[in-house]
mmCIF file of C-alpha atoms and ligand atoms in Angstrom:
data_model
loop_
_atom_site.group_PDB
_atom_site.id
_atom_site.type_symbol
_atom_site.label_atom_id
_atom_site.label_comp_id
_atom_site.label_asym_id
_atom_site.label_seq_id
_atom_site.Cartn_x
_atom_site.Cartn_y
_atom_site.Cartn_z
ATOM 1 C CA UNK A 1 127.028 -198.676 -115.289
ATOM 2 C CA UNK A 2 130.572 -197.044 -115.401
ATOM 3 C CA UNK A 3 129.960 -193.109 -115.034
ATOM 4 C CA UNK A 4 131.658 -191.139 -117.671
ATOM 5 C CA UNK A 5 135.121 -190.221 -116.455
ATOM 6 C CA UNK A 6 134.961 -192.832 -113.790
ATOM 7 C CA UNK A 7 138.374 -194.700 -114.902
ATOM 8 C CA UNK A 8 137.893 -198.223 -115.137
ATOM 9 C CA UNK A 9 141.756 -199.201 -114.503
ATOM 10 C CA UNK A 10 142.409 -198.744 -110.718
ATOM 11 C CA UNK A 11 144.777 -196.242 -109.577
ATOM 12 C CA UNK A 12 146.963 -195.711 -106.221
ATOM 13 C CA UNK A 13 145.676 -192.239 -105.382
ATOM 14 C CA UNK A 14 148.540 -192.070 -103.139
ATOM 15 C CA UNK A 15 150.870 -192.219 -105.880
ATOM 16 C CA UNK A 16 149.391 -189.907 -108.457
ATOM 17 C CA UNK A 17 152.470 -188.374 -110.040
ATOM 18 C CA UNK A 18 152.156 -184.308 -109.045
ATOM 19 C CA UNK A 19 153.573 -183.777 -112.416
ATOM 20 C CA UNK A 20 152.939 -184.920 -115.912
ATOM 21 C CA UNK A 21 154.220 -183.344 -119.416
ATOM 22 C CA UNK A 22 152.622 -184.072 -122.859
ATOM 23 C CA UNK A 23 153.148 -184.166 -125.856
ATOM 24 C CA UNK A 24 149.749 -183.950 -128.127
ATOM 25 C CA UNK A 25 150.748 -185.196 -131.265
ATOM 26 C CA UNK A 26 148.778 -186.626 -134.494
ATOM 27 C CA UNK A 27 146.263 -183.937 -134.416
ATOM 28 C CA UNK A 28 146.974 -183.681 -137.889
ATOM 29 C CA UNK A 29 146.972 -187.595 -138.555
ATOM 30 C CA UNK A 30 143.492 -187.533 -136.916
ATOM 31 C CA UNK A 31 141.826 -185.146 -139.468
ATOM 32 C CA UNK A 32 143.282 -186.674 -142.811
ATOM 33 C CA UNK A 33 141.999 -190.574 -140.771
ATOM 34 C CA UNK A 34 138.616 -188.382 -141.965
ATOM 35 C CA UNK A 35 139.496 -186.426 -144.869
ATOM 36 C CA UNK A 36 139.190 -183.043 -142.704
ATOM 37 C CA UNK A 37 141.786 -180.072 -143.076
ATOM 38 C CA UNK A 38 144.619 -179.828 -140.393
ATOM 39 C CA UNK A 39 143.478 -177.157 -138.536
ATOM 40 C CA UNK A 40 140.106 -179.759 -137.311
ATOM 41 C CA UNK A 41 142.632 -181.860 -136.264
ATOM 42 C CA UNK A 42 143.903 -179.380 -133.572
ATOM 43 C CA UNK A 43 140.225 -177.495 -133.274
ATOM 44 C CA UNK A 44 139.500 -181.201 -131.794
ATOM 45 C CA UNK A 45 142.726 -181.518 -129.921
ATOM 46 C CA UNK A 46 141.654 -178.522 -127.912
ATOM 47 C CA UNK A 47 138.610 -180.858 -126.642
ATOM 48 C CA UNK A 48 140.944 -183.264 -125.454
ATOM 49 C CA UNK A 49 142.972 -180.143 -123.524
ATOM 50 C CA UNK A 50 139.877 -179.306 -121.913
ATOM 51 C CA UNK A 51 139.274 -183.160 -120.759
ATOM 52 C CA UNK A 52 142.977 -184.148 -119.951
ATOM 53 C CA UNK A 53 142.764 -180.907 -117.515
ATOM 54 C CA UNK A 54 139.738 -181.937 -115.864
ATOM 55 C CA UNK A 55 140.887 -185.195 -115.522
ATOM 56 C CA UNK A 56 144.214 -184.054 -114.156
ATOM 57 C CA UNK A 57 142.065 -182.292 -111.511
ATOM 58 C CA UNK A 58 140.024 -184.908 -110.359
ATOM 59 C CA UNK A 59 143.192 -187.090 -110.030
ATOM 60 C CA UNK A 60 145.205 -184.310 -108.011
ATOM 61 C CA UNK A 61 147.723 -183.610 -110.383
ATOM 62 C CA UNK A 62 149.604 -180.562 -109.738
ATOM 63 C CA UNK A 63 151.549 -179.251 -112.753
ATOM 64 C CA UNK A 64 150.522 -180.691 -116.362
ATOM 65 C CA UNK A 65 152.664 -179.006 -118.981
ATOM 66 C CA UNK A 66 151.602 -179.181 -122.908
ATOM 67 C CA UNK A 67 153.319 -178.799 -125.820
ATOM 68 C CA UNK A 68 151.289 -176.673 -128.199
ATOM 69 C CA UNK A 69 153.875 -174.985 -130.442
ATOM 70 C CA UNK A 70 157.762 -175.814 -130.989
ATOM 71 C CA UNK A 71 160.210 -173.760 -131.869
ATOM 72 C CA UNK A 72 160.710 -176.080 -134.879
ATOM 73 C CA UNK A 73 156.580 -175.781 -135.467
ATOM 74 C CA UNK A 74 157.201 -172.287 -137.085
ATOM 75 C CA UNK A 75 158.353 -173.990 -140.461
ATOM 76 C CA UNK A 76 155.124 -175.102 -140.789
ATOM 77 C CA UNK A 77 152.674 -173.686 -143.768
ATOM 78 C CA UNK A 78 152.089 -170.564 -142.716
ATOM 79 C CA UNK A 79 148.156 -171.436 -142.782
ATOM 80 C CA UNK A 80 148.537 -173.909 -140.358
ATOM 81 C CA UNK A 81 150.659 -171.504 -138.347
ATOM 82 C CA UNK A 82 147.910 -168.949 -138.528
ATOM 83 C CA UNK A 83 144.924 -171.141 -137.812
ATOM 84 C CA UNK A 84 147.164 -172.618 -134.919
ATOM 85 C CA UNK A 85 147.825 -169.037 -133.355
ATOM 86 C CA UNK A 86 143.630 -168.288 -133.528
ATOM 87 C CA UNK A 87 142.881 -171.054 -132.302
ATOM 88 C CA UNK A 88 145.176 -170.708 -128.898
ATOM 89 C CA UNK A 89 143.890 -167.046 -128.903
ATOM 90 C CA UNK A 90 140.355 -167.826 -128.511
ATOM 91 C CA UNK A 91 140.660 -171.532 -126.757
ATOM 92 C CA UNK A 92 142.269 -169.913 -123.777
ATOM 93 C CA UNK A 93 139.074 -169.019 -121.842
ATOM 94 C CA UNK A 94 139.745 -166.586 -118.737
ATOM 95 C CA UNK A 95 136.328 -168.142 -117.189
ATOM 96 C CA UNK A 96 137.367 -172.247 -117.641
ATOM 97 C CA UNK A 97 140.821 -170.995 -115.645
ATOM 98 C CA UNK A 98 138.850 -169.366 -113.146
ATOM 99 C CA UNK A 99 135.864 -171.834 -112.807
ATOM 100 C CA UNK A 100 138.281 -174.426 -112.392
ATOM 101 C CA UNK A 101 140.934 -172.560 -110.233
ATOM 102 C CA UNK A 102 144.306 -173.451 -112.432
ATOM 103 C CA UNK A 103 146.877 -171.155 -112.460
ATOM 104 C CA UNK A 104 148.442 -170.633 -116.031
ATOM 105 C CA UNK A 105 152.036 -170.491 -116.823
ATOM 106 C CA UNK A 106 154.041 -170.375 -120.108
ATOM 107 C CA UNK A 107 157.274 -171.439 -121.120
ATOM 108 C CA UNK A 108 158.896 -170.541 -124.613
ATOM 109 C CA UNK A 109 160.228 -168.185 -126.546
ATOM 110 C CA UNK A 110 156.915 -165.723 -126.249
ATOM 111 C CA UNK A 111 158.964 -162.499 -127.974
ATOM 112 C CA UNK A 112 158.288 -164.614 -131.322
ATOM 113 C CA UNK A 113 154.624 -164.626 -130.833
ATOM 114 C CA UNK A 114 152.362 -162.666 -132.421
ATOM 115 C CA UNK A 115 151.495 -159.464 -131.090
ATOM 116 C CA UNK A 116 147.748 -160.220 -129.926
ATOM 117 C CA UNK A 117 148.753 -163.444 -129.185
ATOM 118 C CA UNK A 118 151.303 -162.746 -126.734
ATOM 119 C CA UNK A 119 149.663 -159.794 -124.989
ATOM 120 C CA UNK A 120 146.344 -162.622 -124.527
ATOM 121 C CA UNK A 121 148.752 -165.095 -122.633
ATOM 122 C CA UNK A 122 150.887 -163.091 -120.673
ATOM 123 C CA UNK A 123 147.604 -161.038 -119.028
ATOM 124 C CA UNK A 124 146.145 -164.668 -118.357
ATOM 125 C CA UNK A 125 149.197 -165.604 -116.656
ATOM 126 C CA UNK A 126 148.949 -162.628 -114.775
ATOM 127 C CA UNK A 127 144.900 -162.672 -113.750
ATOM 128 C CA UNK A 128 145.294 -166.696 -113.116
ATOM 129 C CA UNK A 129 148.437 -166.141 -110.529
ATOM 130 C CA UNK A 130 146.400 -166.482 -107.716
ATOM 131 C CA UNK A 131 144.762 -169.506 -108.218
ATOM 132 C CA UNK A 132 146.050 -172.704 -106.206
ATOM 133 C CA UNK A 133 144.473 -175.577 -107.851
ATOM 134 C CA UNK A 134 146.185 -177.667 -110.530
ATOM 135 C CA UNK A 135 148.941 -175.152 -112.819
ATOM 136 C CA UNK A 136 148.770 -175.992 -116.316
ATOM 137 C CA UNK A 137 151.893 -174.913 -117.971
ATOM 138 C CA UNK A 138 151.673 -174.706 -121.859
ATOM 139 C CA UNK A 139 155.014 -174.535 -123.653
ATOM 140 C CA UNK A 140 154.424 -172.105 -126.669
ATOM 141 C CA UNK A 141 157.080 -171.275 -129.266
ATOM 142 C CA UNK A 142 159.367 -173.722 -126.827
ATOM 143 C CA UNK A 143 162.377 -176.185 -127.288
ATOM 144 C CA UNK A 144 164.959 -177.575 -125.067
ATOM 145 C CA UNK A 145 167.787 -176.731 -126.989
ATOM 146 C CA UNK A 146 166.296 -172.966 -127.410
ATOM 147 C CA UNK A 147 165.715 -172.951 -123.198
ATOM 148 C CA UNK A 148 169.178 -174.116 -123.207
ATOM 149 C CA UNK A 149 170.922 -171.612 -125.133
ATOM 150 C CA UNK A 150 168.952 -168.763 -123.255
ATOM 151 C CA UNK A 151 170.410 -170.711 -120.033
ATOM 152 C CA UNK A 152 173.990 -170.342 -121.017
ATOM 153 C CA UNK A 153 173.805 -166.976 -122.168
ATOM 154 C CA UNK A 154 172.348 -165.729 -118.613
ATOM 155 C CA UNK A 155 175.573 -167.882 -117.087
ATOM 156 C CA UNK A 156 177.910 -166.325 -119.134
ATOM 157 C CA UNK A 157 176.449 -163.090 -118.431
ATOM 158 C CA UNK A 158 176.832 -163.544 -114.893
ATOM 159 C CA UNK A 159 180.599 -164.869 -115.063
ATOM 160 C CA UNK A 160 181.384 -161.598 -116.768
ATOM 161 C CA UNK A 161 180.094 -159.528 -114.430
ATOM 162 C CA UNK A 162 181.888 -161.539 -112.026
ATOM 163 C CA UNK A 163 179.130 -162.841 -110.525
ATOM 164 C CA UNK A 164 180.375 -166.077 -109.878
ATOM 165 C CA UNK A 165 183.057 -167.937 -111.386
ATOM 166 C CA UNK A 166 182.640 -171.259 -113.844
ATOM 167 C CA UNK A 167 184.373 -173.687 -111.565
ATOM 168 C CA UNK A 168 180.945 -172.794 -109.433
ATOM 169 C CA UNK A 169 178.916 -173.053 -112.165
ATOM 170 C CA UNK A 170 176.044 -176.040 -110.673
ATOM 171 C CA UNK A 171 173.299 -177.598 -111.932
ATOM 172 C CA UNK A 172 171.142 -175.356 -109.498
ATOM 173 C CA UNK A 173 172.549 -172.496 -111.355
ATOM 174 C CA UNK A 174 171.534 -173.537 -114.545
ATOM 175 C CA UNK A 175 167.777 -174.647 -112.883
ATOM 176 C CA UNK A 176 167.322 -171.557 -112.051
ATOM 177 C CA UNK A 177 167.807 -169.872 -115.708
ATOM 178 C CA UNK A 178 165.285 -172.753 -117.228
ATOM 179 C CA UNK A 179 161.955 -171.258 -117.704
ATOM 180 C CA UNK A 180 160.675 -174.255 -115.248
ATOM 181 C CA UNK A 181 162.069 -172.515 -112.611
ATOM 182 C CA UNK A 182 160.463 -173.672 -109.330
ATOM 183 C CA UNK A 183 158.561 -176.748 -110.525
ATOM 184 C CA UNK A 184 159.540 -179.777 -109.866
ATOM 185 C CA UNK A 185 160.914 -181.951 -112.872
ATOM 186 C CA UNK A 186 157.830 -184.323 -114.626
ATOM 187 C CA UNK A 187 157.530 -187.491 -113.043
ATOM 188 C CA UNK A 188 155.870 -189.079 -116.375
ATOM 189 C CA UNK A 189 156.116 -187.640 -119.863
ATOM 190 C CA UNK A 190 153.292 -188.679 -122.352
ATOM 191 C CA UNK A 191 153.662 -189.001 -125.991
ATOM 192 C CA UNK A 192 150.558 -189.893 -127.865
ATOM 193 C CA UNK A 193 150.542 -190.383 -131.798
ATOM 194 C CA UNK A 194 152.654 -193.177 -132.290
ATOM 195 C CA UNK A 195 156.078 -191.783 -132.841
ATOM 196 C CA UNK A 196 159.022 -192.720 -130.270
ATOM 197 C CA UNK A 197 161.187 -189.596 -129.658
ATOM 198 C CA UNK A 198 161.079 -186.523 -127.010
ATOM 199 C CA UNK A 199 160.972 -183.395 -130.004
ATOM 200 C CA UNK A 200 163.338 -180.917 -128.323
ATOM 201 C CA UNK A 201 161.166 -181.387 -125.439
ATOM 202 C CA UNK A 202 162.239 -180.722 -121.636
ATOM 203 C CA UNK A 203 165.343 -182.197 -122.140
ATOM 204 C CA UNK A 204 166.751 -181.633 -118.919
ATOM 205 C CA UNK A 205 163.715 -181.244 -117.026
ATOM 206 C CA UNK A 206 162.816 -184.985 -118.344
ATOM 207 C CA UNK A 207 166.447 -186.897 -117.144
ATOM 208 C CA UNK A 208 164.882 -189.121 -115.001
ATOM 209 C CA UNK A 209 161.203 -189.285 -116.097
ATOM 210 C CA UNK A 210 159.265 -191.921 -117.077
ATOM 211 C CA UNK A 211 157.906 -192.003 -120.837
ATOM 212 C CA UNK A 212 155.011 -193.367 -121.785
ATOM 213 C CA UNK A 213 154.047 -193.727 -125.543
ATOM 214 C CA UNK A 214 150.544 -194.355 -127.070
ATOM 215 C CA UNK A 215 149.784 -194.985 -130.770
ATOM 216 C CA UNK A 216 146.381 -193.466 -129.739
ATOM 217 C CA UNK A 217 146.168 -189.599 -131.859
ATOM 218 C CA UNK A 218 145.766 -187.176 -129.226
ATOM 219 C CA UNK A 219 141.896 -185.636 -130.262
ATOM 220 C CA UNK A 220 141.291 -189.222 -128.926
ATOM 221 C CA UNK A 221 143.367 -189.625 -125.875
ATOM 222 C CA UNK A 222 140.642 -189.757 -123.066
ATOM 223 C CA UNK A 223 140.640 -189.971 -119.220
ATOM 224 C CA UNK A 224 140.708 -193.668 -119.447
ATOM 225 C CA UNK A 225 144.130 -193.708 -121.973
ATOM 226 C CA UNK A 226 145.376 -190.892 -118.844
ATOM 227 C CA UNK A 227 144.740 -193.409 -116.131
ATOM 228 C CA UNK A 228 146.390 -196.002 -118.256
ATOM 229 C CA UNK A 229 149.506 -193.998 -118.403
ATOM 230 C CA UNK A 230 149.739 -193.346 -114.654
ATOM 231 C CA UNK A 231 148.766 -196.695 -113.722
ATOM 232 C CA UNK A 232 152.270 -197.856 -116.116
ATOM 233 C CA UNK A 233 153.758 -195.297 -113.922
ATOM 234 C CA UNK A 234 153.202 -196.693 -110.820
ATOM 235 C CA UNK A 235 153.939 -199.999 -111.525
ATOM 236 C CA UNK A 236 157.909 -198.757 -112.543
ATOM 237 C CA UNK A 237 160.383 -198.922 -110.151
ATOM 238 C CA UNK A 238 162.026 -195.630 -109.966
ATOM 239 C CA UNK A 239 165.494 -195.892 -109.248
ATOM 240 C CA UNK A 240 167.176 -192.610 -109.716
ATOM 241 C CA UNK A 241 170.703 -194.517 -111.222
ATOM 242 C CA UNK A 242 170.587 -196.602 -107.761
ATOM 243 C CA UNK A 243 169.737 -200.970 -107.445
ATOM 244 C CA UNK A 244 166.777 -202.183 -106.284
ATOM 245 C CA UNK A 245 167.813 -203.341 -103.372
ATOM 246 C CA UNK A 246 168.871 -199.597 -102.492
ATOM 247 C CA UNK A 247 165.496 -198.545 -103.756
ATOM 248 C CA UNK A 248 163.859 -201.043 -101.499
ATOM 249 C CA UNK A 249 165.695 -200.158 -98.331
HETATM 250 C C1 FPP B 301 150.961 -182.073 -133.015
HETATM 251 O O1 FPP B 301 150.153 -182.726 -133.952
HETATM 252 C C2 FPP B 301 150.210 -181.003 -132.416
HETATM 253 C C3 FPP B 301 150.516 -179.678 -132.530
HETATM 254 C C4 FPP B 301 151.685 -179.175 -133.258
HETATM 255 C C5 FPP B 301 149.650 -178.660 -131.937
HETATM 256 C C6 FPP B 301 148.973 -179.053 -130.673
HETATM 257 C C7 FPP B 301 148.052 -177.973 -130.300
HETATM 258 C C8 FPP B 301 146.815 -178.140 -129.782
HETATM 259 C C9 FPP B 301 146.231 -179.435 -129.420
HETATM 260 C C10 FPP B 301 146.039 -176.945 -129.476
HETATM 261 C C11 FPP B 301 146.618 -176.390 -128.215
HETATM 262 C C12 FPP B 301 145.767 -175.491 -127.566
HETATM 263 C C13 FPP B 301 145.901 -175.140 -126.279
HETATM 264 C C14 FPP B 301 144.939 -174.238 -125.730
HETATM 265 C C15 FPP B 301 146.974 -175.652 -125.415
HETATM 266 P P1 FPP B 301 150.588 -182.739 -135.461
HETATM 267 O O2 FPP B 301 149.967 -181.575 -136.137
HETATM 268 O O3 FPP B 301 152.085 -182.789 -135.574
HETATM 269 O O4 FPP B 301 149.930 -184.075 -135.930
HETATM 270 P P2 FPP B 301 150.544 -185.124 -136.996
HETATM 271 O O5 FPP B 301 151.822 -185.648 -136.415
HETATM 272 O O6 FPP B 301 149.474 -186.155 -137.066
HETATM 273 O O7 FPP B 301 150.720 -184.375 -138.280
#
């Protein structure tokens, strides 16, 4: 009998992207499938952080990076913003990040969080620094074109103060103002939900990634639907703008 969490699609362990970026969508599709409020829908989406995590553990993933709330996500009802806001408050355990050794980092614009909510994060990131297993980066109150902007500004800022000068201006420089600074660009971006687009999502970090879509809502995405994804991976030839026969060589 298959063991729970043993995937049943075989994977090249040697070419287990180190990391993967996802975006959890149709939490909310998943609760009205059942006549539930919103807020069930991402109370069960939480499971499936806990479960993706593990399995991005077992498989030796080093960065995974989530996309729990978009810059864009503040328009929502301000309910759902609310019941959102609790429930990343109290689903970010200290002990699961210590049991498990992952280091936490966020990216996004954290100055628009709420008070308690912020303080709760930032100490995390700060207790979990040490750990050296698997980072889990969770974009919170992030976009692309928001990271962006905050990018330029810093540039400019330096060019004024003379700094450097804008015919030097490289894409290292603006690397180092993204809020990714130091880890190394996805490998594969998941979507699950069913829609088809990238949501202001590491734009830049994402130019050469592979993307991976799944109709699947994500309170249902399992380790099996994660082992599917990285088993399309590895069966793309990455080519970086170059042929194949360059790729091959
Ligand atoms: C998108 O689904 C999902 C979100 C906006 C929130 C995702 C947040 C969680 C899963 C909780 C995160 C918690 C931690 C600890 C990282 P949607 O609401 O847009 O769904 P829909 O497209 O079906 O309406």
């Amino acid at each position: 009998m298959q063991q729970q969490n043993e995937p049943s699609i075989s994977l090249d362990t040697t070419r287990i992207p180190q990391h993967i970026a996802i975006i959890m969508d149709g939490n909310g599709r998943w609760a009205k499938a059942r006549g539930l409020a919103r807020s069930a829908g991402h109370q069960k989406g939480v499971d499936t952080v806990r479960a993706i995590t593990e399995s991005a553990i077992k498989l030796g993933v080093k960065y995974l990076t989530l996309y729990a709330f978009s810059t864009e996500n503040w328009k929502r009802p301000a309910s759902e913003v609310a019941a959102l806001m609790s429930l990343i408050l109290t689903s970010l355990e200290e002990e699961l990040f210590m049991k498990n050794n992952v280091r936490l980092r966020i990216i996004g614009d954290v100055e628009r969080l709420p008070e308690d909510v912020r303080q709760a994060v930032l100490q995390l990131v700060e207790r979990t620094n040490g750990n050296t297993g698997l980072t889990e980066i969770i974009a919170l109150s992030y976009s692309s074109k928001w990271e962006l902007t905050q990018a330029a500004k810093a540039i400019a800022r330096e060019v004024a103060a003379g700094e450097i000068s804008p015919e030097d201006i490289s894409e290292d420089d603006i690397e180092r103002h993204l809020t990714t600074v130091g880890i190394p660009a996805p490998e594969l971006l998941i979507r699950t939900g069913g829609e088809v687009r990238l949501s202001n999502y590491l734009l830049w970090q994402c130019a050469y990634s592979e993307l991976y879509f799944t109709d699947t809502y994500w309170p249902d995405f399992n380790h099996n639907d994660f082992c599917q994804a990285i088993s399309h991976y590895q069966q793309r030839e990455r080519r970086f703008g170059k042929t194949s026969e360059q790729v091959a060589q």
